[in-house]
Every structure is written in C-alpha cells, then in structure tokens.
Coordinates of C-alpha atoms in Angstrom, one line a residue:
M1 CA 107.7 89.7 126.0
A2 CA 109.3 91.9 122.9
L3 CA 111.5 91.4 120.9
T4 CA 114.9 92.5 121.6
L5 CA 117.3 94.2 119.8
D6 CA 120.2 91.1 118.1
H7 CA 116.6 89.1 117.6
I8 CA 115.0 92.1 115.2
A9 CA 119.0 92.5 114.0
G10 CA 119.2 89.3 112.9
H11 CA 115.2 88.2 111.5
P12 CA 115.6 87.6 108.1
A13 CA 112.6 89.4 107.0
L14 CA 113.9 92.6 108.8
H15 CA 115.5 94.5 105.2
R16 CA 112.1 93.6 103.1
C17 CA 109.7 94.4 106.0
V18 CA 112.2 98.0 107.1
R19 CA 111.8 98.9 102.9
A20 CA 108.3 99.1 103.3
Q21 CA 108.3 101.1 106.4
A22 CA 110.6 103.5 104.7
Q23 CA 107.9 103.5 102.2
A24 CA 105.0 103.9 104.2
L25 CA 106.8 107.4 106.3
I26 CA 107.9 108.1 103.1
Q27 CA 103.3 108.4 102.3
T28 CA 103.5 110.4 105.2
Y29 CA 105.7 113.5 104.6
E30 CA 104.3 113.3 101.3
T31 CA 101.0 113.9 103.2
N32 CA 102.1 116.6 105.0
P33 CA 105.9 117.6 104.3
R34 CA 105.8 120.7 106.6
L35 CA 104.8 118.5 109.2
A36 CA 106.4 115.4 108.9
S37 CA 109.7 117.2 108.6
I38 CA 109.0 117.5 113.2
F39 CA 110.7 114.1 112.7
A40 CA 112.9 114.4 109.9
T41 CA 115.8 115.3 111.9
Q42 CA 117.1 114.3 115.1
Q43 CA 117.0 117.0 116.6
R44 CA 113.6 118.2 116.4
W45 CA 112.6 114.0 116.0
L46 CA 113.8 113.8 119.9
M47 CA 112.8 118.0 121.5
A48 CA 109.2 116.7 119.7
H49 CA 109.0 113.2 121.4
I50 CA 110.2 115.2 124.7
G51 CA 106.9 117.5 123.7
L52 CA 104.3 115.0 123.2
A53 CA 105.7 113.1 126.5
L54 CA 104.8 116.5 128.4
H55 CA 101.6 116.1 126.9
F56 CA 100.7 112.9 127.5
R57 CA 101.8 113.6 131.0
R58 CA 100.7 116.2 132.2
E59 CA 98.0 116.7 134.7
P60 CA 94.7 118.0 133.2
D61 CA 93.4 118.7 136.9
D62 CA 97.0 120.7 137.4
Y63 CA 97.2 123.5 135.7
R64 CA 100.7 123.6 136.9
K65 CA 101.4 120.6 135.8
Q66 CA 100.3 121.2 132.1
L67 CA 102.8 121.4 128.9
T68 CA 104.3 124.7 129.0
A69 CA 107.1 126.7 127.3
A70 CA 109.7 127.1 129.9
R71 CA 108.8 123.2 130.9
F72 CA 109.7 121.8 128.0
I73 CA 112.6 123.5 127.4
D74 CA 113.6 122.6 131.2
V75 CA 113.0 119.1 129.5
I76 CA 115.1 119.6 126.2
R77 CA 118.2 121.4 129.3
E78 CA 118.1 118.5 130.9
N79 CA 118.0 116.3 128.2
S80 CA 121.5 118.0 126.3
V81 CA 119.0 117.5 123.7
A82 CA 119.4 121.3 122.4
S83 CA 120.6 124.3 123.6
R84 CA 117.5 126.8 125.7
N85 CA 117.6 129.4 122.6
T86 CA 116.9 126.4 119.7
A87 CA 114.1 124.8 121.8
D88 CA 112.6 128.1 122.2
A89 CA 112.8 128.2 118.5
F90 CA 111.5 125.3 117.8
L91 CA 108.4 125.9 119.8
K92 CA 107.9 128.7 117.8
E93 CA 107.8 127.3 114.6
M94 CA 105.4 124.9 116.5
L95 CA 102.9 127.7 116.8
H96 CA 103.0 129.6 113.5
Y97 CA 102.4 126.8 111.8
N98 CA 99.7 125.5 114.1
F99 CA 100.9 122.2 115.5
I100 CA 100.9 123.1 118.5
E101 CA 98.4 125.4 119.9
H102 CA 97.8 127.8 123.2
L103 CA 95.0 126.7 125.7
S104 CA 92.9 128.7 126.9
A105 CA 94.1 130.6 130.3
A106 CA 94.3 129.1 133.4
Q107 CA 94.1 129.9 136.4
D108 CA 97.1 131.7 137.1
G109 CA 97.3 133.8 134.2
R110 CA 101.1 134.0 134.3
I111 CA 101.1 129.9 132.5
R112 CA 100.3 129.3 128.8
P113 CA 99.1 125.7 128.7
I114 CA 99.9 124.5 125.2
Q115 CA 98.8 120.9 122.6
P116 CA 99.8 119.5 120.4
T117 CA 96.7 119.9 117.4
V118 CA 95.2 117.4 116.6
N119 CA 97.0 116.9 112.7
T120 CA 99.8 116.6 115.0
L121 CA 98.7 114.0 117.4
D122 CA 97.3 112.1 113.7
T123 CA 100.3 112.1 112.1
L124 CA 102.4 110.8 115.2
A125 CA 99.9 108.2 115.6
G126 CA 100.3 107.0 111.9
W127 CA 103.9 106.7 112.8
M128 CA 103.6 104.6 115.1
M129 CA 101.5 102.3 113.0
A130 CA 103.6 101.8 111.1
H131 CA 106.6 100.5 113.1
L132 CA 104.3 98.6 114.9
H133 CA 103.5 97.1 111.4
T134 CA 106.4 96.1 110.7
L135 CA 107.2 94.5 114.3
D136 CA 104.0 92.2 113.3
S137 CA 105.4 91.6 109.9
L138 CA 108.3 89.8 112.0
D139 CA 106.7 87.7 114.6
G140 CA 102.5 87.8 113.3
A141 CA 101.3 89.3 116.1
N142 CA 98.9 92.0 116.3
R143 CA 100.0 94.2 117.8
L144 CA 98.6 96.9 115.7
A145 CA 95.5 95.8 116.2
T146 CA 95.5 95.8 119.8
F147 CA 97.5 99.8 119.6
L148 CA 93.5 100.3 117.7
E149 CA 91.5 98.8 119.5
Q150 CA 92.3 101.4 122.4
P151 CA 91.0 105.2 121.8
D152 CA 94.3 105.4 124.4
A153 CA 97.0 103.8 123.5
L154 CA 99.2 107.0 122.2
A155 CA 98.6 108.1 125.1
R156 CA 100.1 105.3 126.7
M157 CA 102.6 104.4 125.1
Q158 CA 104.3 107.3 123.3
P159 CA 105.7 108.7 126.5
L160 CA 107.7 105.2 127.1
V161 CA 108.8 105.6 123.4
A162 CA 110.0 109.0 124.5
D163 CA 111.8 107.3 127.5
G164 CA 113.5 104.7 125.2
L165 CA 114.4 107.0 123.1
I166 CA 115.9 109.9 125.7
S167 CA 118.3 107.5 126.8
S168 CA 119.7 104.8 123.7
S169 CA 122.8 105.5 123.2
P170 CA 123.0 104.7 119.9
V171 CA 119.5 106.3 119.5
R172 CA 122.1 109.8 120.7
E173 CA 125.2 108.6 119.5
P174 CA 124.5 106.9 116.1
K175 CA 127.2 105.8 114.2
Q176 CA 129.2 108.2 111.3
T177 CA 127.6 108.2 108.1
F178 CA 124.3 107.9 110.1
S179 CA 124.8 110.8 112.0
L180 CA 126.1 112.8 108.6
F181 CA 122.5 112.7 107.3
T182 CA 120.5 112.8 111.2
W183 CA 121.9 116.4 111.0
L184 CA 120.8 117.5 107.9
N185 CA 117.4 118.8 107.2
N186 CA 114.7 116.2 106.5
G187 CA 118.1 114.0 106.9
G188 CA 116.4 111.0 108.3
V189 CA 114.0 111.2 104.9
V190 CA 117.2 111.5 103.5
M191 CA 117.8 107.9 104.5
D192 CA 114.1 106.3 104.2
W193 CA 114.1 107.8 100.7
L194 CA 117.5 105.7 99.9
I195 CA 116.5 103.9 101.6
S196 CA 113.0 102.3 100.0
G197 CA 114.6 102.2 96.4
V198 CA 116.7 99.2 97.0
D199 CA 115.8 95.8 96.4
P200 CA 117.1 93.7 99.9
D201 CA 118.6 90.8 97.4
H202 CA 120.9 93.7 97.0
A203 CA 121.8 93.7 100.9
G204 CA 124.7 92.0 100.3
L205 CA 127.0 94.3 97.8
A206 CA 129.4 96.5 98.6
A207 CA 127.4 98.7 96.7
I208 CA 123.6 98.1 96.3
P209 CA 122.1 100.4 94.0
T210 CA 119.0 103.3 94.9
G211 CA 116.1 104.3 93.3
V212 CA 117.4 108.4 93.2
V213 CA 118.9 109.0 89.1
S214 CA 119.3 112.4 89.7
I215 CA 120.1 115.3 92.7
G216 CA 118.4 118.0 91.3
D217 CA 114.9 115.9 91.0
F218 CA 115.7 114.5 94.7
A219 CA 116.1 117.9 95.7
K220 CA 112.9 119.2 94.7
W221 CA 110.9 116.0 95.6
L222 CA 112.3 116.7 99.3
K223 CA 112.7 120.7 99.2
L224 CA 115.3 121.3 99.4
S225 CA 118.4 123.4 98.0
R226 CA 120.7 121.7 96.1
T227 CA 123.4 122.7 96.9
H228 CA 122.8 121.9 100.6
L229 CA 122.0 118.1 99.6
A230 CA 124.4 118.3 97.5
R231 CA 127.5 119.3 99.8
K232 CA 126.1 116.2 102.3
L233 CA 126.7 113.5 99.4
R234 CA 129.4 114.0 98.9
D235 CA 130.6 114.0 102.2
A236 CA 128.8 110.8 102.6
E237 CA 130.7 109.5 99.2
D238 CA 134.4 111.1 100.8
L239 CA 132.8 108.5 103.8
G240 CA 132.8 105.5 100.9
S241 CA 129.2 105.8 102.0
V242 CA 127.3 106.9 98.4
G243 CA 127.9 106.8 95.1
W244 CA 127.4 106.9 91.9
L245 CA 127.3 104.4 88.7
G246 CA 128.2 106.0 86.5
Q247 CA 128.2 109.9 85.8
R248 CA 127.5 112.1 89.3
G249 CA 124.3 113.3 89.9
N250 CA 123.4 111.9 87.1
S251 CA 123.1 108.4 86.6
V252 CA 122.2 105.2 89.5
M253 CA 123.0 106.3 93.1
W254 CA 124.6 103.8 95.5
V255 CA 124.6 103.1 99.0
S256 CA 127.8 101.4 100.5
G257 CA 126.6 97.6 102.8
D258 CA 127.7 99.9 106.0
F259 CA 126.2 102.9 105.8
Y260 CA 123.3 100.1 104.7
R261 CA 124.0 98.1 107.6
E262 CA 124.0 101.3 110.0
Y263 CA 121.3 102.3 108.4
M264 CA 119.2 98.9 109.5
T265 CA 121.1 98.5 113.0
A266 CA 119.5 102.3 113.5
Q267 CA 115.8 100.6 112.6
A268 CA 115.8 97.7 114.1
V269 CA 117.5 99.8 117.7
K270 CA 114.0 101.6 117.4
L271 CA 111.5 99.0 116.8
A272 CA 113.3 97.6 119.6
I273 CA 112.7 100.3 122.4
I274 CA 108.9 100.1 120.8
D275 CA 108.2 97.2 120.4
A276 CA 109.6 97.7 124.7
A277 CA 107.0 100.5 125.1
F278 CA 104.4 98.8 123.6
V279 CA 104.1 95.7 126.0
E280 CA 104.7 97.8 129.1
A281 CA 102.1 100.2 127.7
F282 CA 99.4 97.4 127.2
D283 CA 101.2 95.0 129.9
S284 CA 101.4 91.8 127.9
P285 CA 102.8 90.0 125.1
A286 CA 103.1 91.4 121.8
G287 CA 101.4 88.7 120.5
S288 CA 98.5 88.2 123.1

C-alpha cells in the first residue's frame, strides 16, 4: 500500500529526508544544468512529463501512435498546461539541445516521430531514483532496489507519475510563494537550493536561516540574471516569505516558516503521487 499524503507530511523524518533529496537534485543540476533545467519550472516540468508519458505509451509497431509534435501539442492543450505556441517552442528547444530526436522516416512521410535521447532518460531516471530513495528513507522499504532490478521500471512508472501530477490540484495550483518561484526560470532549483541549506532542527523558527549569503553568487551559480533573481526575491520578501539577517543581498538569507512548510507540503504531495505510481506499476506493496 502506498504511503498517503498525510502519512508523508506528518512523518518526523520528512524534513531531513527532503533536505537530502534537494541536495541530490542540486547535484543533478550541477552535472548538466541545461538538461536539468527542463524540470526547473513547473510548466516545463509538466510538459516534459506529458511528452515522456506519450513516449512510453506509444505503440512501436503502429507509426500512427508514436510521439509526434502534433500529438504532444494536442495533449498539452487538452490539459491546459500551455498554449500551442509555448508547447511548440518547448519542443523546438528540446530538439535544438538534443534532448529529444527525430526517428527515421515513418511509413507515412508526413509523420515525424520523436523520442527522448539516452541522456534525457538517464536524467529522468536519476530524478525518479532520488524520490524513491526519499520514500525508502521514510519507511525502510526497498522501492529503489526494485526499480533498479527492472529494466522497464522507468517506462512502467513514469506515465503513472505524469497522470498523477497532471490531475493533482495541489500540483497545478500551488500556494502563493511556491507559485511565485515555479514560474521563475530555474525556480525549482532556487527552492531546492534554499531548502538544502536549512538545518531541519530550525524548522520551527519563524525565520529559518539558509546557506545563501549573496544574491550575486546565487544568481551566478544558477546562471540567472542577478536583476531577475533579485526582483523575484523582492516579490517573495514583500510576501514575508524570505528576508535577510543583515544587509540585504549580502548576509544570510532566511525563509519563513510558512514558505518552508509550503515546500515540504509540495514535496509530500509529489512523493505520494510517485509512491502510488510505484505500487500500481509493480502491483505490490512498496516494501515487498
């Protein structure tokens, strides 16, 4: 039986486990920032999951049911994730950076199937494994080992995860501060970095210190415009979600207890979706 949202959200080890998860995701970002950035804004993250689900659910022997630009854009619009132009631009960017590739010509020359490259699938597998490790850390089960033992584990799990994400109101309609960052380029990485520097023992504070001490250094690491990042942080400051222990931009940044809890709740929602997908994919309790 999958762990429920309430069970995950109330688990005493959640904060430490999610901090370790954030650190693991940051390592992925540092290995390949451009590829990891696919998952770094909510809209791109959802579009990527939809495209991957279409890929894994394709019927290789039926060229009409392959992943194509037209099918991708149709599903994006059906789920109100993005406009046609945004979805088309996303695909073109993925092709430009070789995150996806065209397959050889199909029987019907008008259809140009596409598929994710090996590097893209490896990054997705790393993302999935980081979350399975977190779940295992919460209950001592062996999801990650099961995942690694099954050659088709990613193909079995990912479409179910995508279904869960797309149909989740908390995912699609995040809280105010979390939403502010989900629309920032690399906003997911910004939040992961902030939380990765938080001592879980400080979780009960109203202003929780992070490891960020300079907007300039933070922006440089993220490969973001300092001005753009500073503007978003100012918006978050206006909400009372972040602040500085000393001089703004040149002292330790803090996050509010409310923002910290928003982040933890969002992670619990995502972990519950992933665990439900795991149980359905392997048709067995997580620990068996």
